[in-house]
Amino acid sequence: MANYDLTPRIAPNLDRHLVFPLLEFLQERALYPDELILKAKIELLNNTNMVDYAMDIHKSLYHTEDVPQDMIERRVEVVARLKALEEAAAPLISFLQNPNAVQELRADKSYNLQMLNDRYQIGPEQIEALYHYAKFQFECGNYSGAADYLYQYWGLCTNSERSLSALWGKLAAEILMQNWDIALEELNRSKEIIDSKNFSSPLNQVQNRIWLMHWSLFIFFNHDNGRTQIIDLFNQDKYLNAIQTNAPHLLRYLATAFIVNKRRRPQFKDFIKVIQQEQYSCEDPITQFLACVFVNYDFDGAQRKMRECEEVILNDPFLGKRAEEGNFSSVPLRDEFLENARLFIFETYCRIHQRIDMGVLAEKLNLNYEEAERWIVNLIQTSKLDAKIDSKTGTIVMEPNHPNVYEQLIDHTKALSGRTYKLVSQLLEHAQAPSAR
C-alpha cells in the first residue's frame, strides 16, 4: 500500500511541524521500515528548535543514551536565543498580560500603535520582536504560546505579508493542538485574505490556495462538519482548477467526501465530469472507482477498486484514524464509504438493467448471496426505489420509471440559472481586474 501513500506529495505543501503527525501515523501502520521513519523525523527536526525531541529520536534510532556533541551545542544555542528574544519582546508581553491595559486596544490599528508608543513606549521594534519570539516558540514546539502571541501580533501588524505569515503560524499551531473549531475559524480567515489579497503574481496566489487545501485536510477530517466544508472549499472553481493543474492527488479527499455525503448529490454530478477528465492521469483507487461506476460502467472493475479503496482509507494519514474510530457520526468512515460505494454500484447497475440476477449483483457488491439479499431488501424498504425481488427466479425486477416532464423542466431551469450566474460572475471579475491593477 506504500504505492498509494500520498505523504511524499503532501509533505512539501505543509509546514514541517505538520508532517510529524503524518509520520507518526505511518509508523503506527508500519507502512515503512521503522528506521526509515525515524531518520525522516530527525531530518525534519534539524531545521526546528525541538532539540530535546531530536535527542530522544536519536537515542531510539541508534539504541544509545549518548547524543552527538552538535546536538548538545545546538540546545545551548536555542536556550540562549530564546532568552534574548523574550527580553526583546518583554515590554509588549508585559502589556498583553495586563487585562486592564489590553482593554484600551481598539479595532483601529493606527490608534493602537500610537497609543502604545505614547503611553507605554512600545514601538515597531517591540512589535516585530513579538513576532520573532512567537515564531521561535513555535519552532520549539510550544504551540499554545506561539498561537497566543501570533494572534496578538496579527492584531497590531500593519504589514500585509507579515500579517498573513502570522495567520499561517496561528493556523498551524491550532491544528497541532487539535483545536478544530478554532482552526476552522483561522482557515476561513486565511482563505478570505488569500482570495482578496493582491499577490505579486497569480501563480503566487494559486500556490497559497494549494497550501491552504493541504493544511485544511487536518481540519476537515476531524471536524464534525468537515465532509461538507471540504466540498464547499475544494469544489469552488478557483480551488478545483488549482487541484487539477497542480495537485491532482487532492481529488482523493474530495471524492471521499462526495461518496460519504449524501446531501451533495447535485454537485456530485458535476464532479463526475472532473473524474472523467482526470481518469487517465489520476491513478488513485478512489477516483478510479468513481470512473468505473459512472464513466465506464465497468462494474467488475469497480468491485476490484472497492477492495483497494478500503485499504487506501485504512492507510491514509487523514482518513485512517476515522476509518475505524467512527466518522462524523457513529459510523466509521470505512463502513460509511463501503456502504455508499455499494449503493453507487447498485443504483447505476439498476439504471441500465431491467431484470438483475441476485447472484451476479451480490458478486458485484462484494457480498455473499444472503448478505446481498438482506441489503437489497432493506434498501427497497427504506428508499423510494421502484423495484421488487422475485424469489422464485432469484432476480430483482426494476419497475419502469418515466421522469415527470415538469420535474425535468425545473431541473433544466435550475441548471441554466446556475450557469448564467457563474458566467455573470466571471464577466464581472474580468471587468474589475483592469481597474484593480
Coordinates of C-alpha atoms in Angstrom, one line a residue:
M1 CA 0.0 0.0 0.0
A2 CA 3.0 2.3 0.1
N3 CA 2.4 2.9 -3.6
Y4 CA -0.8 4.7 -2.7
D5 CA 0.7 6.7 0.2
L6 CA 0.4 10.4 -0.6
T7 CA 2.7 11.7 2.1
P8 CA 5.6 12.4 -0.3
R9 CA 3.3 14.6 -2.4
I10 CA 1.6 16.3 0.6
A11 CA 4.6 16.9 2.8
P12 CA 6.2 19.6 0.6
N13 CA 3.0 21.6 0.9
L14 CA 3.0 21.6 4.7
D15 CA 4.9 23.3 7.5
R16 CA 7.5 20.8 8.7
H17 CA 5.8 20.6 12.1
L18 CA 2.6 19.4 10.4
V19 CA 4.5 16.5 8.8
F20 CA 5.2 14.9 12.2
P21 CA 1.6 13.6 12.7
L22 CA 1.7 12.0 9.3
L23 CA 4.9 10.2 10.1
E24 CA 3.5 9.1 13.5
F25 CA 0.5 7.5 11.7
L26 CA 2.7 5.8 9.1
Q27 CA 4.9 4.5 11.9
E28 CA 1.9 3.1 13.7
R29 CA 0.7 1.4 10.5
A30 CA 4.2 0.0 9.8
L31 CA 3.8 1.1 6.2
Y32 CA 7.6 1.7 6.0
P33 CA 10.5 0.3 8.0
D34 CA 10.7 2.0 11.4
E35 CA 14.3 3.1 10.8
L36 CA 13.3 5.0 7.7
I37 CA 10.6 6.9 9.6
L38 CA 12.9 7.8 12.5
K39 CA 15.5 9.1 10.0
A40 CA 12.8 11.2 8.4
K41 CA 11.8 12.6 11.8
I42 CA 15.4 13.6 12.6
E43 CA 15.8 15.2 9.2
L44 CA 12.7 17.3 9.8
L45 CA 13.9 18.3 13.3
N46 CA 17.2 19.5 12.1
N47 CA 15.6 22.7 10.9
T48 CA 13.5 23.3 14.1
N49 CA 14.3 24.2 17.7
M50 CA 12.9 20.9 19.1
V51 CA 16.3 19.7 20.1
D52 CA 15.2 17.6 23.1
Y53 CA 12.8 15.7 20.8
A54 CA 15.6 15.2 18.3
M55 CA 17.8 13.8 21.0
D56 CA 15.1 11.3 22.0
I57 CA 14.6 10.1 18.5
H58 CA 18.4 9.7 18.0
K59 CA 18.5 7.5 21.1
S60 CA 15.7 5.3 19.7
L61 CA 17.2 5.1 16.3
Y62 CA 20.8 4.2 17.4
H63 CA 19.8 2.4 20.6
T64 CA 22.1 4.5 22.8
E65 CA 21.9 7.1 25.6
D66 CA 24.7 9.2 24.0
V67 CA 23.9 12.0 21.6
P68 CA 26.2 13.9 19.2
Q69 CA 28.0 16.9 20.6
D70 CA 26.5 19.2 17.9
M71 CA 23.0 18.4 19.4
I72 CA 24.2 19.4 22.8
E73 CA 25.7 22.6 21.5
R74 CA 22.6 23.3 19.5
R75 CA 20.5 23.1 22.6
V76 CA 22.6 25.7 24.4
E77 CA 22.2 28.0 21.4
V78 CA 18.4 27.6 21.4
V79 CA 18.1 28.3 25.1
A80 CA 20.2 31.5 24.7
R81 CA 18.4 32.7 21.7
L82 CA 15.0 32.1 23.3
K83 CA 16.1 34.2 26.3
A84 CA 17.3 37.0 24.1
L85 CA 14.0 37.1 22.1
E86 CA 12.0 37.0 25.2
E87 CA 13.9 40.1 26.6
A88 CA 13.4 42.0 23.3
A89 CA 9.6 41.4 23.4
A90 CA 9.3 41.8 27.2
P91 CA 7.7 45.3 27.2
L92 CA 4.9 44.2 24.8
I93 CA 4.4 40.9 26.5
S94 CA 4.1 42.7 29.9
F95 CA 1.4 44.9 28.3
L96 CA -0.5 42.0 26.9
Q97 CA -0.6 40.3 30.2
N98 CA -2.3 43.3 31.8
P99 CA -6.1 42.8 31.2
N100 CA -6.8 46.5 32.0
A101 CA -4.2 47.7 29.5
V102 CA -5.4 45.3 26.8
Q103 CA -8.9 46.8 27.1
E104 CA -7.5 50.0 25.6
L105 CA -6.8 48.3 22.3
R106 CA -9.3 49.0 19.5
A107 CA -10.0 47.7 16.0
D108 CA -8.2 50.8 14.6
K109 CA -4.6 49.5 14.3
S110 CA -3.1 53.0 13.7
Y111 CA -4.7 54.2 17.0
N112 CA -3.3 51.2 18.9
L113 CA 0.3 51.8 17.5
Q114 CA 0.1 55.5 18.5
M115 CA -1.3 54.7 22.0
L116 CA 1.3 52.0 22.7
N117 CA 4.1 54.4 21.7
D118 CA 2.7 57.4 23.7
R119 CA 1.7 55.6 26.9
Y120 CA 3.9 52.6 27.1
Q121 CA 6.9 53.5 24.9
I122 CA 6.3 50.4 22.8
G123 CA 7.2 50.9 19.2
P124 CA 7.6 48.9 15.9
E125 CA 10.8 47.2 17.2
Q126 CA 9.0 45.6 20.2
I127 CA 6.0 44.6 18.0
E128 CA 8.4 42.9 15.5
A129 CA 10.2 41.3 18.4
L130 CA 6.9 39.7 19.5
Y131 CA 6.6 38.1 16.0
H132 CA 10.1 36.6 16.2
Y133 CA 9.6 35.4 19.7
A134 CA 6.3 33.8 18.8
K135 CA 7.9 32.1 15.7
F136 CA 10.8 30.8 17.8
Q137 CA 8.3 29.4 20.4
F138 CA 6.5 27.6 17.5
E139 CA 9.8 26.2 16.3
C140 CA 10.5 24.9 19.9
G141 CA 7.1 23.1 19.9
N142 CA 5.4 25.5 22.3
Y143 CA 2.3 25.8 20.1
S144 CA 0.0 27.2 22.7
G145 CA 2.3 30.1 23.5
A146 CA 3.0 30.7 19.8
A147 CA -0.7 30.8 18.9
D148 CA -1.5 33.4 21.6
Y149 CA 1.4 35.7 20.6
L150 CA 0.8 35.4 16.9
Y151 CA -2.8 36.3 17.3
Q152 CA -1.8 39.4 19.3
Y153 CA 0.8 40.3 16.7
W154 CA -1.7 39.9 13.9
G155 CA -4.0 42.4 15.7
L156 CA -1.2 45.0 15.7
C157 CA 0.6 44.3 12.4
T158 CA 0.1 46.7 9.5
N159 CA 2.3 44.8 7.0
S160 CA 0.1 42.6 4.9
E161 CA 2.8 40.0 4.1
R162 CA 3.9 39.6 7.7
S163 CA 0.2 39.6 8.8
L164 CA -0.6 36.6 6.5
S165 CA 2.6 34.9 7.8
A166 CA 1.3 35.2 11.4
L167 CA -2.0 33.8 10.3
W168 CA -0.3 30.7 8.8
G169 CA 1.6 30.2 12.0
K170 CA -1.6 30.5 14.1
L171 CA -3.4 28.1 11.9
A172 CA -0.6 25.5 12.1
A173 CA -0.5 25.9 15.9
E174 CA -4.2 25.3 16.3
I175 CA -4.1 22.2 14.1
L176 CA -1.2 20.8 16.1
M177 CA -3.1 21.4 19.3
Q178 CA -6.2 19.8 17.7
N179 CA -8.4 22.8 18.4
W180 CA -10.6 22.0 15.4
D181 CA -13.2 24.7 15.9
I182 CA -10.6 27.5 16.3
A183 CA -8.5 26.0 13.4
L184 CA -11.6 26.2 11.2
E185 CA -12.0 29.8 12.0
E186 CA -8.4 30.5 11.2
L187 CA -8.7 28.6 8.0
N188 CA -11.7 30.7 6.8
R189 CA -9.9 33.9 7.8
S190 CA -6.8 32.9 5.8
K191 CA -9.0 31.9 2.8
E192 CA -10.7 35.3 2.9
I193 CA -7.3 37.1 2.8
I194 CA -5.8 34.8 0.1
D195 CA -8.8 35.3 -2.1
S196 CA -9.0 39.1 -1.7
K197 CA -5.2 40.0 -1.5
N198 CA -3.3 41.4 -4.4
F199 CA -0.5 39.0 -4.8
S200 CA 2.7 39.8 -6.7
S201 CA 1.7 37.2 -9.3
P202 CA -1.4 34.9 -10.0
L203 CA 0.9 31.9 -9.6
N204 CA 1.7 33.0 -6.0
Q205 CA -2.0 33.2 -5.2
V206 CA -2.6 29.7 -6.7
Q207 CA 0.3 28.4 -4.5
N208 CA -1.3 29.9 -1.4
R209 CA -4.6 28.2 -2.3
I210 CA -2.8 24.8 -2.7
W211 CA -1.1 25.2 0.6
L212 CA -4.4 26.1 2.3
M213 CA -6.1 23.0 0.9
H214 CA -3.4 20.7 2.1
W215 CA -3.5 22.2 5.6
S216 CA -7.2 22.0 5.6
L217 CA -7.2 18.2 5.4
F218 CA -6.3 18.0 9.1
I219 CA -9.4 20.1 10.0
F220 CA -11.9 18.6 7.6
F221 CA -11.3 15.0 8.5
N222 CA -11.6 15.8 12.2
H223 CA -14.2 18.5 12.4
D224 CA -17.9 17.4 12.8
N225 CA -18.9 19.3 9.7
G226 CA -15.8 18.6 7.8
R227 CA -17.1 16.5 5.0
T228 CA -19.4 19.3 3.9
Q229 CA -16.8 22.0 4.4
I230 CA -14.2 20.3 2.2
I231 CA -16.7 20.1 -0.7
D232 CA -17.6 23.8 -0.2
L233 CA -13.9 24.7 -0.4
F234 CA -12.3 22.2 -2.9
N235 CA -15.3 22.4 -5.3
Q236 CA -15.1 26.1 -5.9
D237 CA -13.9 26.8 -9.4
K238 CA -10.6 28.6 -8.4
Y239 CA -9.7 25.9 -6.0
L240 CA -10.8 23.0 -8.2
N241 CA -8.7 24.4 -11.1
A242 CA -5.7 24.6 -8.8
I243 CA -6.2 20.9 -7.8
Q244 CA -6.5 19.8 -11.4
T245 CA -3.4 21.7 -12.6
N246 CA -1.1 21.5 -9.6
A247 CA -2.3 18.9 -7.0
P248 CA -4.5 16.2 -8.6
H249 CA -3.8 13.9 -5.6
L250 CA -6.2 16.0 -3.6
L251 CA -9.0 14.6 -5.7
R252 CA -8.8 11.5 -3.4
Y253 CA -10.2 13.6 -0.5
L254 CA -12.8 15.4 -2.4
A255 CA -14.0 12.1 -3.9
T256 CA -14.2 10.5 -0.5
A257 CA -16.2 13.5 0.9
F258 CA -18.7 13.2 -2.0
I259 CA -19.1 9.5 -1.6
V260 CA -19.9 9.7 2.1
N261 CA -22.0 12.8 1.8
K262 CA -25.5 12.0 0.5
R263 CA -26.7 15.6 0.7
R264 CA -24.4 16.8 -2.1
R265 CA -25.7 14.8 -5.0
P266 CA -26.3 17.7 -7.4
Q267 CA -22.7 18.9 -7.0
F268 CA -21.6 15.3 -7.3
K269 CA -22.9 15.1 -10.9
D270 CA -20.6 18.0 -11.9
F271 CA -17.7 16.4 -10.0
I272 CA -18.1 13.2 -12.1
K273 CA -17.2 15.3 -15.2
V274 CA -13.9 16.2 -13.4
I275 CA -13.3 12.5 -12.8
Q276 CA -14.0 11.8 -16.4
Q277 CA -11.4 14.4 -17.4
E278 CA -8.8 13.1 -15.0
Q279 CA -9.4 9.3 -15.2
Y280 CA -6.3 8.6 -17.2
S281 CA -3.9 10.9 -15.4
C282 CA -5.0 10.1 -11.8
E283 CA -4.1 6.7 -10.5
D284 CA -5.9 6.9 -7.2
P285 CA -8.2 3.9 -6.4
I286 CA -10.9 6.1 -5.0
T287 CA -11.2 8.3 -8.1
Q288 CA -10.8 5.2 -10.3
F289 CA -13.7 3.6 -8.5
L290 CA -15.9 6.5 -9.5
A291 CA -14.7 6.4 -13.1
C292 CA -15.5 2.6 -13.2
V293 CA -19.1 3.2 -11.9
F294 CA -20.1 6.5 -13.5
V295 CA -17.9 6.9 -16.6
N296 CA -17.0 3.4 -17.9
Y297 CA -19.8 1.3 -16.3
D298 CA -17.2 -1.3 -15.5
F299 CA -18.8 -2.9 -12.5
D300 CA -16.2 -5.7 -12.3
G301 CA -13.5 -3.1 -12.2
A302 CA -15.5 -1.2 -9.6
Q303 CA -15.6 -4.2 -7.4
R304 CA -11.8 -4.6 -7.5
K305 CA -11.3 -1.0 -6.9
M306 CA -13.6 -1.1 -3.9
R307 CA -11.3 -3.5 -2.1
E308 CA -8.3 -1.3 -2.9
C309 CA -10.3 1.7 -1.6
E310 CA -10.8 0.1 1.7
E311 CA -7.0 -0.5 2.1
V312 CA -6.3 3.1 0.9
I313 CA -8.7 4.5 3.5
L314 CA -7.2 2.5 6.3
N315 CA -3.6 3.5 5.5
D316 CA -4.2 7.2 4.7
P317 CA -3.0 9.5 7.4
F318 CA -6.1 11.7 7.1
L319 CA -8.7 9.0 6.5
G320 CA -7.2 6.2 8.5
K321 CA -8.0 7.2 12.1
R322 CA -11.6 7.9 11.2
A323 CA -11.8 4.6 9.3
E324 CA -12.1 2.6 12.5
E325 CA -12.8 5.1 15.3
G326 CA -16.0 6.4 13.8
N327 CA -16.5 9.3 11.4
F328 CA -18.7 12.4 11.9
S329 CA -21.4 10.1 13.1
S330 CA -21.3 6.8 15.0
V331 CA -20.4 5.0 11.8
P332 CA -16.7 4.5 11.0
L333 CA -15.6 6.2 7.8
R334 CA -14.6 2.8 6.2
D335 CA -18.1 1.4 6.8
E336 CA -19.8 4.5 5.6
F337 CA -17.6 4.6 2.5
L338 CA -18.2 0.9 1.6
E339 CA -22.0 1.3 2.2
N340 CA -22.3 4.2 -0.2
A341 CA -19.9 2.7 -2.7
R342 CA -22.2 -0.4 -2.9
L343 CA -25.2 1.9 -3.2
F344 CA -23.5 3.7 -6.2
I345 CA -22.8 0.3 -7.9
F346 CA -26.4 -0.8 -7.3
E347 CA -28.1 2.4 -8.4
T348 CA -26.0 2.6 -11.6
Y349 CA -26.4 -1.1 -12.4
C350 CA -30.1 -0.8 -12.0
R351 CA -30.4 2.2 -14.3
I352 CA -29.1 0.1 -17.2
H353 CA -30.7 -3.2 -16.5
Q354 CA -34.4 -4.1 -16.1
R355 CA -34.0 -7.6 -14.6
I356 CA -31.0 -8.4 -12.5
D357 CA -29.8 -11.8 -11.3
M358 CA -29.3 -11.6 -7.5
G359 CA -26.2 -13.8 -7.6
V360 CA -24.5 -11.6 -10.2
L361 CA -25.3 -8.5 -8.2
A362 CA -24.1 -10.0 -5.0
E363 CA -20.7 -10.6 -6.7
K364 CA -20.5 -7.1 -7.9
L365 CA -21.4 -5.7 -4.5
N366 CA -18.6 -7.9 -2.9
L367 CA -21.2 -9.7 -0.7
N368 CA -22.4 -13.3 -0.4
Y369 CA -25.9 -14.1 -1.6
E370 CA -27.6 -13.9 1.8
E371 CA -25.9 -10.6 2.7
A372 CA -26.8 -9.1 -0.7
E373 CA -30.5 -10.1 -0.4
R374 CA -30.8 -8.6 3.1
W375 CA -29.0 -5.4 1.9
I376 CA -31.3 -5.0 -1.1
V377 CA -34.5 -5.8 0.8
N378 CA -33.5 -3.1 3.3
L379 CA -32.7 -0.6 0.6
I380 CA -36.0 -1.1 -1.2
Q381 CA -37.9 -0.7 2.1
T382 CA -36.0 2.4 3.2
S383 CA -35.8 4.2 -0.1
K384 CA -38.0 5.2 -3.0
L385 CA -36.5 2.6 -5.2
D386 CA -39.1 1.2 -7.7
A387 CA -38.0 -2.5 -7.5
K388 CA -39.2 -5.8 -6.3
I389 CA -37.5 -9.2 -5.6
D390 CA -38.7 -12.3 -7.5
S391 CA -37.8 -15.0 -5.0
K392 CA -38.6 -17.9 -7.4
T393 CA -36.2 -16.7 -10.1
G394 CA -33.7 -15.1 -7.7
T395 CA -33.9 -11.8 -9.6
I396 CA -34.6 -8.1 -8.9
V397 CA -37.2 -6.6 -11.2
M398 CA -36.9 -2.8 -11.8
E399 CA -40.2 -1.0 -12.4
P400 CA -40.2 1.4 -15.3
N401 CA -39.7 5.0 -14.1
H402 CA -40.6 7.7 -16.5
P403 CA -39.5 11.1 -15.4
N404 CA -42.1 13.8 -14.9
V405 CA -41.9 16.3 -17.7
Y406 CA -42.4 19.2 -15.3
E407 CA -39.6 17.9 -13.0
Q408 CA -37.3 17.7 -16.0
L409 CA -38.2 21.3 -16.9
I410 CA -37.5 22.6 -13.4
D411 CA -34.1 20.7 -13.3
H412 CA -33.0 22.2 -16.6
T413 CA -34.1 25.7 -15.5
K414 CA -32.1 25.4 -12.3
A415 CA -29.1 24.3 -14.2
L416 CA -29.4 27.1 -16.7
S417 CA -29.8 29.6 -13.8
G418 CA -26.6 28.3 -12.2
R419 CA -24.6 28.6 -15.4
T420 CA -25.9 32.1 -16.0
Y421 CA -24.9 33.2 -12.5
K422 CA -21.4 31.7 -13.0
L423 CA -21.0 33.4 -16.4
V424 CA -22.0 36.8 -15.0
S425 CA -19.6 36.4 -12.0
Q426 CA -16.7 35.6 -14.4
L427 CA -17.6 38.6 -16.6
L428 CA -17.7 41.0 -13.6
E429 CA -14.4 39.6 -12.3
H430 CA -12.7 40.2 -15.6
A431 CA -14.2 43.7 -15.8
Q432 CA -12.9 44.6 -12.3
A433 CA -9.4 43.2 -12.9
P434 CA -8.0 46.2 -15.0
S435 CA -9.2 48.7 -12.5
A436 CA -7.6 46.8 -9.7
R437 CA -4.3 46.8 -11.5

